[in-house]
Short mmCIF file of C-alpha atoms and ligand atoms in Angstrom, two decimals:
data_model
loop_
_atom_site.label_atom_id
_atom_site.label_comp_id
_atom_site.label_asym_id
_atom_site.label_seq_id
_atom_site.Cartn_x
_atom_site.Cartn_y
_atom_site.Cartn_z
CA UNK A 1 0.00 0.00 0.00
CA UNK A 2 1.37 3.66 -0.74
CA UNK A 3 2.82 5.28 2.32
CA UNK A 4 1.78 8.73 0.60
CA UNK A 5 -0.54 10.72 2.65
CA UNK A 6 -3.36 12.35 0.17
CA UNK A 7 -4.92 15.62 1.28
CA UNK A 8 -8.25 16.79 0.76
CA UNK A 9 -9.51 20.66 1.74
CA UNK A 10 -12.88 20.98 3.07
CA UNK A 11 -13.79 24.98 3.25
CA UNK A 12 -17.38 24.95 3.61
CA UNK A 13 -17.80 28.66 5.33
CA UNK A 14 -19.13 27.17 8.45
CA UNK A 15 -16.20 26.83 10.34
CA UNK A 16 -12.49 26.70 9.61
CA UNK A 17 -11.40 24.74 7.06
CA UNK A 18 -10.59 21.25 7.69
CA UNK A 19 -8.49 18.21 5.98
CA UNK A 20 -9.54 14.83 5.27
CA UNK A 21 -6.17 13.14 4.85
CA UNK A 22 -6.51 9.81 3.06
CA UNK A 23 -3.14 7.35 3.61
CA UNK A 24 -2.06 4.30 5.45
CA UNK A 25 -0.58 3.98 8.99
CA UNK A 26 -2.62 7.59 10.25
CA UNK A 27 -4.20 5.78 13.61
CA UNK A 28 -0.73 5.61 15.29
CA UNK A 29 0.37 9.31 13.88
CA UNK A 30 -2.83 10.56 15.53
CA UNK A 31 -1.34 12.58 17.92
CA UNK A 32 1.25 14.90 15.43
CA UNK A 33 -1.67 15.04 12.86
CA UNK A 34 -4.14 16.14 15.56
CA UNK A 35 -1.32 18.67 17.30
CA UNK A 36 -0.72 20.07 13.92
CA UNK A 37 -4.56 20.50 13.17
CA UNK A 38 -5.69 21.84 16.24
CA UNK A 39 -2.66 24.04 16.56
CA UNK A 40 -1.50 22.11 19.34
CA UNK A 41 -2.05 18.95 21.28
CA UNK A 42 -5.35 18.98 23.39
CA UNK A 43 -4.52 17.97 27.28
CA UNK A 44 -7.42 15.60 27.15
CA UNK A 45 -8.71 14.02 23.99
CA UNK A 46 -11.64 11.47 24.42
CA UNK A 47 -11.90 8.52 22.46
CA UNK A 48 -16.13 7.38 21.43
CA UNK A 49 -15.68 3.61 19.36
CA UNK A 50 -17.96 1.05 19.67
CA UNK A 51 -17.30 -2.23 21.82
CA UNK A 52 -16.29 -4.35 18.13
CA UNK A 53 -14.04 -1.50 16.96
CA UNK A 54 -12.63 -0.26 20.03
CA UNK A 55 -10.16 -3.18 20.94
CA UNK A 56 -9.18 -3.20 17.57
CA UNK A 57 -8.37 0.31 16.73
CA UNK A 58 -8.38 2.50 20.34
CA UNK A 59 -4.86 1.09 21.56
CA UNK A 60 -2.78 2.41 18.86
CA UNK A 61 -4.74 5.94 18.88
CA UNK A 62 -4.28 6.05 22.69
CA UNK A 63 -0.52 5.13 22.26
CA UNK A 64 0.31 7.99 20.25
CA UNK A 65 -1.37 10.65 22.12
CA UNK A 66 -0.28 9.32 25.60
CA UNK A 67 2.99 8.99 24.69
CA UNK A 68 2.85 12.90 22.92
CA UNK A 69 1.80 13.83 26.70
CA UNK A 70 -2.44 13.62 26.28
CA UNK A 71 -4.90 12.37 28.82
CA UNK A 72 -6.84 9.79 27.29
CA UNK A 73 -10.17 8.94 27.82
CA UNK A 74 -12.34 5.59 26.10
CA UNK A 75 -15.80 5.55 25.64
CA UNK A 76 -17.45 2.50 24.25
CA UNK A 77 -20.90 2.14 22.54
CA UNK A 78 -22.75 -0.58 21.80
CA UNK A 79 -22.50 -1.82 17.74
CA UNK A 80 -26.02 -0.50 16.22
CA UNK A 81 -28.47 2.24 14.61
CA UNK A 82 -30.24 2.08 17.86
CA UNK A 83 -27.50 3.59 20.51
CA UNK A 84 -28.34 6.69 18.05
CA UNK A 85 -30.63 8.00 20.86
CA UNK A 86 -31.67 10.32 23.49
CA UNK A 87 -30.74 7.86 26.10
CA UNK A 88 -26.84 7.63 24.77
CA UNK A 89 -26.19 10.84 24.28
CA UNK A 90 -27.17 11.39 27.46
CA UNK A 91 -24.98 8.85 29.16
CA UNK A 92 -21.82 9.88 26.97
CA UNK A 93 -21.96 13.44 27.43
CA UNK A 94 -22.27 12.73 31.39
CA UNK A 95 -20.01 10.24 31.06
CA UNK A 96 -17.21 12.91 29.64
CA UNK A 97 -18.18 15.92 31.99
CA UNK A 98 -17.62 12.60 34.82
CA UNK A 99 -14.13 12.02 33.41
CA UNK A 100 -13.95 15.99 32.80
CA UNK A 101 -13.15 18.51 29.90
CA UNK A 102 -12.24 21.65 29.07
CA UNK A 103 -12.87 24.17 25.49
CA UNK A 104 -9.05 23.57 24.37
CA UNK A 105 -10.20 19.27 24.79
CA UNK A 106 -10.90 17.01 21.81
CA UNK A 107 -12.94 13.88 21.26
CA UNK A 108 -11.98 11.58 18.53
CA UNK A 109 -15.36 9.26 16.72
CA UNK A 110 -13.45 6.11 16.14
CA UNK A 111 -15.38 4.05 14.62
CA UNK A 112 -18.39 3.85 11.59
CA UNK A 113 -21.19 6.21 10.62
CA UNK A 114 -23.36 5.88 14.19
CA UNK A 115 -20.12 6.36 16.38
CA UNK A 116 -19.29 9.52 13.88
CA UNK A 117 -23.15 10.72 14.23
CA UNK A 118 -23.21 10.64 17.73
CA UNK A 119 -19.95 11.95 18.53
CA UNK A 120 -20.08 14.96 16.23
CA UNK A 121 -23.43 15.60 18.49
CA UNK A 122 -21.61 15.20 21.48
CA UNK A 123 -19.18 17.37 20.34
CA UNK A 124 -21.55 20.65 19.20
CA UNK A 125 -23.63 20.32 22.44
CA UNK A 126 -20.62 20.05 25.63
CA UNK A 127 -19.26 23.24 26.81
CA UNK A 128 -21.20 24.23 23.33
CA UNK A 129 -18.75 23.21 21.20
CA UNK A 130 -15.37 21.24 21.43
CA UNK A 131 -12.82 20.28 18.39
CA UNK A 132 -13.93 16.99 16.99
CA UNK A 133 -11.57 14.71 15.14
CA UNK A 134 -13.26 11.84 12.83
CA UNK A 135 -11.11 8.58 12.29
CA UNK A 136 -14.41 6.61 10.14
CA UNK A 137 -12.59 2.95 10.09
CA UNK A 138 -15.54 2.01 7.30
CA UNK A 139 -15.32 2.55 3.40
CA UNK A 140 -18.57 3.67 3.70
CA UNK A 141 -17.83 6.80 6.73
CA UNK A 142 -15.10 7.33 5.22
CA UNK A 143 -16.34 8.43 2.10
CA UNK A 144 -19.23 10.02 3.30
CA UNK A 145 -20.84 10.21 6.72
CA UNK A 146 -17.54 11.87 8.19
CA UNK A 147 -17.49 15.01 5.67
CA UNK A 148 -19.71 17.53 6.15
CA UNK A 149 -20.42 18.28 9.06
CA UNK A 150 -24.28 16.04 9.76
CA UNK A 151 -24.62 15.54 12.84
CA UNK A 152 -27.71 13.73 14.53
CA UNK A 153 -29.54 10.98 16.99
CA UNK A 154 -32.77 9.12 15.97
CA UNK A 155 -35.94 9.64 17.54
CA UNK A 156 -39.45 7.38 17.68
CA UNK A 157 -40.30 9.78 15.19
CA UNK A 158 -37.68 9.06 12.27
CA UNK A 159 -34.13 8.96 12.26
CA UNK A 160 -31.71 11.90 12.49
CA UNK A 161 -34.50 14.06 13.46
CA UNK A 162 -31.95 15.78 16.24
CA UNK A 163 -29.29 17.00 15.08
CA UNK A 164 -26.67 19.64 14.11
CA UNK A 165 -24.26 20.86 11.81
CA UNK A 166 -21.18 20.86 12.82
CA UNK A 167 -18.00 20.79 10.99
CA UNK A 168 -14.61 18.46 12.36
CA UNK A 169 -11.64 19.76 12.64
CA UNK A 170 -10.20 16.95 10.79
CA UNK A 171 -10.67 13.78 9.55
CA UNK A 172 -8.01 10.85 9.64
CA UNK A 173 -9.11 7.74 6.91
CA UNK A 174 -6.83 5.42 7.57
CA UNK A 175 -6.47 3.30 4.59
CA UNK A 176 -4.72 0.05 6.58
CA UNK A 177 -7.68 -0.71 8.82
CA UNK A 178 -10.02 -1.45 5.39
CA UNK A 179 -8.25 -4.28 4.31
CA UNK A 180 -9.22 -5.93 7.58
CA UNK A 181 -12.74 -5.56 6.81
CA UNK A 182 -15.34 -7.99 6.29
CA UNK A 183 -16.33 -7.76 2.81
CA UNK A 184 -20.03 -7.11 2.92
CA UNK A 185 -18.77 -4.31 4.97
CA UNK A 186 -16.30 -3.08 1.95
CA UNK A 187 -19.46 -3.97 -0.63
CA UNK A 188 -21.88 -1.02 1.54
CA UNK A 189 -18.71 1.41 0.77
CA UNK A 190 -18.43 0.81 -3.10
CA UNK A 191 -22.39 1.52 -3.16
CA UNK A 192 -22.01 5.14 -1.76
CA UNK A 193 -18.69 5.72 -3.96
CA UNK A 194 -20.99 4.12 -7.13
CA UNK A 195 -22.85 7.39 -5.80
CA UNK A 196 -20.59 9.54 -6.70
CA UNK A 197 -19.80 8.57 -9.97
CA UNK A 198 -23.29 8.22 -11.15
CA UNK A 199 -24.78 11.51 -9.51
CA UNK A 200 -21.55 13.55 -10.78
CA UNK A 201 -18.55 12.28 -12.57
CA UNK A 202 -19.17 9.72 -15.34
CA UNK A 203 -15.80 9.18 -15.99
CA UNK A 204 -14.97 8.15 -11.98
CA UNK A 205 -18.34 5.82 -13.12
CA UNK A 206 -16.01 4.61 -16.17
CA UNK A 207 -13.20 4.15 -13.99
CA UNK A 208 -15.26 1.93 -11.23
CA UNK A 209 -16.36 -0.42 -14.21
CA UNK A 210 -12.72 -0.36 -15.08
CA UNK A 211 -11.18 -1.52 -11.61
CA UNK A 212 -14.62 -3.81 -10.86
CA UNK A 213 -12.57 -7.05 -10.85
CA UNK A 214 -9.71 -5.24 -8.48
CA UNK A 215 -12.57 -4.03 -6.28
CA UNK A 216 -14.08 -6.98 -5.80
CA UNK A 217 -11.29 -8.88 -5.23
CA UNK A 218 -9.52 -7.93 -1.61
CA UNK A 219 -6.41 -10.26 -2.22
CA UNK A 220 -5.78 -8.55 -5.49
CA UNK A 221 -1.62 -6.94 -5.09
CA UNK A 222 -3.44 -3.51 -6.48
CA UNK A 223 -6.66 -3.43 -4.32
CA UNK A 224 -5.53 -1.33 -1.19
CA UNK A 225 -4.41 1.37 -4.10
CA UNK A 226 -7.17 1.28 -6.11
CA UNK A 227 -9.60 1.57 -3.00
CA UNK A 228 -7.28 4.54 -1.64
CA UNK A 229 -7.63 5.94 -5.16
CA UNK A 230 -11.63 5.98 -4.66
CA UNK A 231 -12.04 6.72 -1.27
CA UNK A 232 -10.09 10.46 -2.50
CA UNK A 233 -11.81 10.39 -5.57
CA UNK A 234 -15.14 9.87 -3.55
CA UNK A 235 -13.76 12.84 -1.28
CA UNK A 236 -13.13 15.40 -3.09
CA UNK A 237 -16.48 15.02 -4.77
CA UNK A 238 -18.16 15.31 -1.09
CA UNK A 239 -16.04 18.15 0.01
CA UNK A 240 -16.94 20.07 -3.07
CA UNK A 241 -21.01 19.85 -2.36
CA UNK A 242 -20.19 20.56 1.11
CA UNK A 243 -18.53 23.53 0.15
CA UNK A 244 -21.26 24.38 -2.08
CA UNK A 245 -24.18 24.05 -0.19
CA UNK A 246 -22.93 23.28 3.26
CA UNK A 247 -26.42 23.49 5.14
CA UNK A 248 -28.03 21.42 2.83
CA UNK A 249 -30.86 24.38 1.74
CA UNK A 250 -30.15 25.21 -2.26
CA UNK A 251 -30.60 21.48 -3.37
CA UNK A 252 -26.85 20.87 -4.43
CA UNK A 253 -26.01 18.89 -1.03
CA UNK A 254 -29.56 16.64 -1.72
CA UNK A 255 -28.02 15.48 -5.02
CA UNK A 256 -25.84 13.39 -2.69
CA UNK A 257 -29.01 11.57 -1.05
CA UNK A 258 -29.44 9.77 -4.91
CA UNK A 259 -30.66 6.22 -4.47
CA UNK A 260 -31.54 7.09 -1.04
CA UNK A 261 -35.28 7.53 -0.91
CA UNK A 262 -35.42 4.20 -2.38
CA UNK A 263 -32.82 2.71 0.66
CA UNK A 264 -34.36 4.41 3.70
CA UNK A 265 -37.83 2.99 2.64
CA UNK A 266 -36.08 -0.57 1.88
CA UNK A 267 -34.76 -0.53 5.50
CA UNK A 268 -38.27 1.00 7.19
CA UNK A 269 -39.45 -2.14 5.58
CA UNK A 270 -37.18 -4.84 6.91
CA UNK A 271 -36.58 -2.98 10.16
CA UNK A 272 -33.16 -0.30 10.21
CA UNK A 273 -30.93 -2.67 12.30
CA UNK A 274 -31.94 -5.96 9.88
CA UNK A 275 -28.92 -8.06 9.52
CA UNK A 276 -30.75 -8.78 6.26
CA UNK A 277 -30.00 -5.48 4.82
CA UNK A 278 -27.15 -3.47 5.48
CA UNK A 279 -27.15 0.51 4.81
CA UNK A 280 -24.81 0.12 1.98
CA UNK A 281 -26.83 -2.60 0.56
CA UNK A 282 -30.06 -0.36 0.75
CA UNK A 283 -28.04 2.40 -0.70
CA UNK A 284 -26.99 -0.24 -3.63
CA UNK A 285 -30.39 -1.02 -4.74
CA UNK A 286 -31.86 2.44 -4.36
CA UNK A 287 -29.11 3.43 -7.05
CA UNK A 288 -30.29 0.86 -9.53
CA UNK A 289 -34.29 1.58 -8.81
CA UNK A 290 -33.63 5.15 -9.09
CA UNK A 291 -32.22 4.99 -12.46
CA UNK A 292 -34.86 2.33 -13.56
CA UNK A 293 -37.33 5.58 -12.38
CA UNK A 294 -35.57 8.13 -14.06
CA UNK A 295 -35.47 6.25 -17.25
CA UNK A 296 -39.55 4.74 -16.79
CA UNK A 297 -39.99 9.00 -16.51
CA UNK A 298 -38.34 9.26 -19.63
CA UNK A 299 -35.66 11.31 -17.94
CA UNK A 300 -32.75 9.24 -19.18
CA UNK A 301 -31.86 6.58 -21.48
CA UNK A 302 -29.53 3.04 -20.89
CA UNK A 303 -28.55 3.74 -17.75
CA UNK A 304 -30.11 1.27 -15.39
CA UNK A 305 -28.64 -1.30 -17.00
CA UNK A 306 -24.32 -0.63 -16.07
CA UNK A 307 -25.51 0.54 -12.41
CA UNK A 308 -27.16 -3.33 -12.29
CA UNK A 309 -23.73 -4.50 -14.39
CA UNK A 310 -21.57 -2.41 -11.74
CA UNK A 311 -23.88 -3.67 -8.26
CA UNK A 312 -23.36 -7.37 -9.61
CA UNK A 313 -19.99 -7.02 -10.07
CA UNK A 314 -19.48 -5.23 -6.44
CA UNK A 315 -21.67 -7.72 -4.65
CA UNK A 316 -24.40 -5.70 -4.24
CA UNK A 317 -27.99 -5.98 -4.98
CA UNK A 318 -30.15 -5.28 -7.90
CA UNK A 319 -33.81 -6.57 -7.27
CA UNK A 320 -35.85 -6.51 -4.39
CA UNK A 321 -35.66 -10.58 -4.62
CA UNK A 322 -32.05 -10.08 -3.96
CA UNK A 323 -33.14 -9.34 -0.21
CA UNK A 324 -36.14 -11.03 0.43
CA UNK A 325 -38.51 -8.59 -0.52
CA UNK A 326 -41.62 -9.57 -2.93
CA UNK A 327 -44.62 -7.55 -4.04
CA UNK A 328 -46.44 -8.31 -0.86
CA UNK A 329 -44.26 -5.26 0.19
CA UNK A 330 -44.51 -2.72 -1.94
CA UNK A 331 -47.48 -0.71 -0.11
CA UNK A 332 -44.93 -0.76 2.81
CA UNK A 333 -41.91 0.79 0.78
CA UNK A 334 -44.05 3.56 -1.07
CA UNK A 335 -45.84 4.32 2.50
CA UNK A 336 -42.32 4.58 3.76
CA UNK A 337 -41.31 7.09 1.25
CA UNK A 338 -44.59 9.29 2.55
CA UNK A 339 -42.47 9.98 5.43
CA UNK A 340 -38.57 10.66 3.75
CA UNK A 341 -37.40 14.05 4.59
CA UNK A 342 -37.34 15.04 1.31
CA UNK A 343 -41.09 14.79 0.81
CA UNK A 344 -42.90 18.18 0.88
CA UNK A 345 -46.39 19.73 0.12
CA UNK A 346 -47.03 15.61 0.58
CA UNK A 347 -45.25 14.69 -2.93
CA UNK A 348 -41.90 12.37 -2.65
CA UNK A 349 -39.17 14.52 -3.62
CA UNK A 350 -36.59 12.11 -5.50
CA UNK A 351 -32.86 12.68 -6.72
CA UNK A 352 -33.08 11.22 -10.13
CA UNK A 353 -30.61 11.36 -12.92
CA UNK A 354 -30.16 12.91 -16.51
CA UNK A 355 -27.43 10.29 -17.24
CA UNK A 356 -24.26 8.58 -16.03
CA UNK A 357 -23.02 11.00 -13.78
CA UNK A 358 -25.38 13.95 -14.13
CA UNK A 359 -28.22 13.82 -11.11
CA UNK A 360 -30.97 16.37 -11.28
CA UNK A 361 -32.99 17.26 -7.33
CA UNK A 362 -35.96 17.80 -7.15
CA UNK A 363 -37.48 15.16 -9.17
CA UNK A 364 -41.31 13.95 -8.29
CA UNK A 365 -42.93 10.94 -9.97
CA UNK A 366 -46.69 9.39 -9.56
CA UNK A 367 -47.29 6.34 -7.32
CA UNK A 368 -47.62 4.15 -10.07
CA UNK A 369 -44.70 4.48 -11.89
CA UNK A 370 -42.73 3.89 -8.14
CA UNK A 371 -44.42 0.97 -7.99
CA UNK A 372 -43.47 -0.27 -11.26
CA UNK A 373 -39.75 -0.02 -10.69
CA UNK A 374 -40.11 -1.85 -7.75
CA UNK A 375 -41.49 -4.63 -9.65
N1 LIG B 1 -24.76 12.04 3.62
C1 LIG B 1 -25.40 13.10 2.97
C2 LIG B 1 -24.87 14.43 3.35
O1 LIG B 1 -23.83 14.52 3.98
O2 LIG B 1 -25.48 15.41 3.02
#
């Protein structure tokens, strides 16, 4: 794997600018990159993983900084959607005002795209506002759900309901902890970095069908690179919506929800902590019905067909058989939409696409012709 650290600017005119530096080997050089962030090293810096990643992960984080002269601090979560709540932020904020912090203090999200969530919340809320650092250790935070800024917990009344903006001060991906992942883990990351290419950059789209063999192959000699190559791609296309619309109000920052309507109805239906279907997988699928809809609308032509070539080549799905959904549950899925946050004035607002790597927000369509892509 290439020791070269890549660098990617976020200036999104919230906040000061941040870096999302991309390279192998960053967990142990936490403390320098943080110090050199930050402006210097915090005196406490506390550590929120979950209980799967922390063991694996948290010792060589809490090396560097101890050993650069930082208190350390380890919270661990439960593994799920669910410790999104109320309840946990509760307990982890308390639990950090317990172990004590200052303004100049840091925490660090170790960990996927609920430990990121929560942390970032954390974060904005104690002493109203300390630096937060993101290390995502998934494809699929790494590329997305640690940009930017979101912020949130779920609520009985829909997920990431409470929530804020606000921005890290940096974020580490560490390229050597994805080779240790399990690979439906690495198949949800390829389906938000598919995202990318189809919403905005056809040729990055090219590219993916290109490298599709590499990708799905995790013993390949060229995978690590060719993953580091589209986790920076997939970057700098995030950092430049965030830029562009950073509080998600002109429309530019929805075009990154494509495929998503689609998911977050797939996973109402089955229930959001299924082991049946992972976000990723969700995501997958929503990108191949919502190019079947945008072609059925006449919007676009051909391009359902290489998003299903792409998905089956990545592992991921491409028909609601593929995860044990049948017509019995389509009423559920369009009832689910009903409630996305993109609906407004009661019609589903969809991302939808023009072609390969041109997506178009907001897009509405009639009942029936969501139900025949479904089919
Ligand atoms: N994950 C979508 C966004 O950051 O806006």
């Amino acid at each position: 794997m290439t020791s070269a650290v890549q660098i990617v600017r976020v200036a999104d005119g919230q906040a000061v600018p941040y870096e999302i530096q991309i390279g192998a080997g960053l967990l142990s050089r936490a403390a320098e990159l943080i110090a050199t962030a930050l402006g210097d090293l915090p005196r406490s810096v506390h550590i929120v993983s979950d209980t799967t990643l922390a063991p694996l992960y948290a010792p060589a984080v809490r090396e560097s900084l101890e050993s650069a002269g930082a208190k350390v601090f380890l919270h661990t979560i439960p593994l799920g959607e669910s410790e999104k709540s109320w309840q946990r932020l509760e307990a982890l904020t308390d639990a950090i005002l317990a172990n004590g912090i200052e303004r100049s203090d840091a925490l660090i999200a170790l960990g996927g795209g609920v430990v990121g969530d929560i942390t970032g919340l954390a974060g904005a809320l104690l002493l109203r506002g300390v630096s937060v650092v993101q290390v995502p250790t998934s494809v699929l935070a790494q590329v997305d759900s640690s940009v930017g800024g979101k912020t949130a917990i779920d609520t009985r009344h829909g997920k990431n309901l409470i929530g804020a903006f606000y921005s890290p001060r940096l974020v580490l991906c560490d390229l050597s902890v994805l080779s240790s992942l399990p690979v439906r883990e690495l198949r949800c990351g390829f389906a938000e970095i598919i995202k990318y290419g189809l919403a905005f950059d056809a040729d990055f789209f090219a590219w993916l069908e290109d490298k599709a063999a590499i990708l799905s192959n995790p013993k390949d000699s060229a995978f690590a690179e060719v993953l580091g190559v589209a986790v920076q791609k997939s970057c700098q296309h995030k950092a430049r919506i965030v830029a562009d619309d950073a509080r998600d109000t002109t429309g530019k920052r929805a075009l990154l929800n494509l495929g998503h309507t689609f998911a977050h109805a797939l996973e109402t239906t089955l229930g959001h902590d299924s082991q049946a279907l992972k976000h990723g997988e969700a995501v997958g699928l929503g990108l191949v019905l919502a190019a079947r809809l945008s072609e059925s609308l006449g919007m676009a032509q051909a391009i359902a067909e290489p998003v299903m070539r792409l998905n089956q080549r990545l592992g991921l799905p491409v028909a609601l058989s593929d995860i044990g959904l049948d017509a019995s549950h389509h009423d559920k899925i369009v009832q689910a939409m009903r409630y996305d946050k993109k609906t407004a004035g009661g019609e589903i607002h969809f991302v939808l696409l023009q072609a390969i790597g041109q997506a178009v927000f907001p897009c509405t369509a009639e009942q029936q012709a969501v139900r025949e892509v479904l089919a």
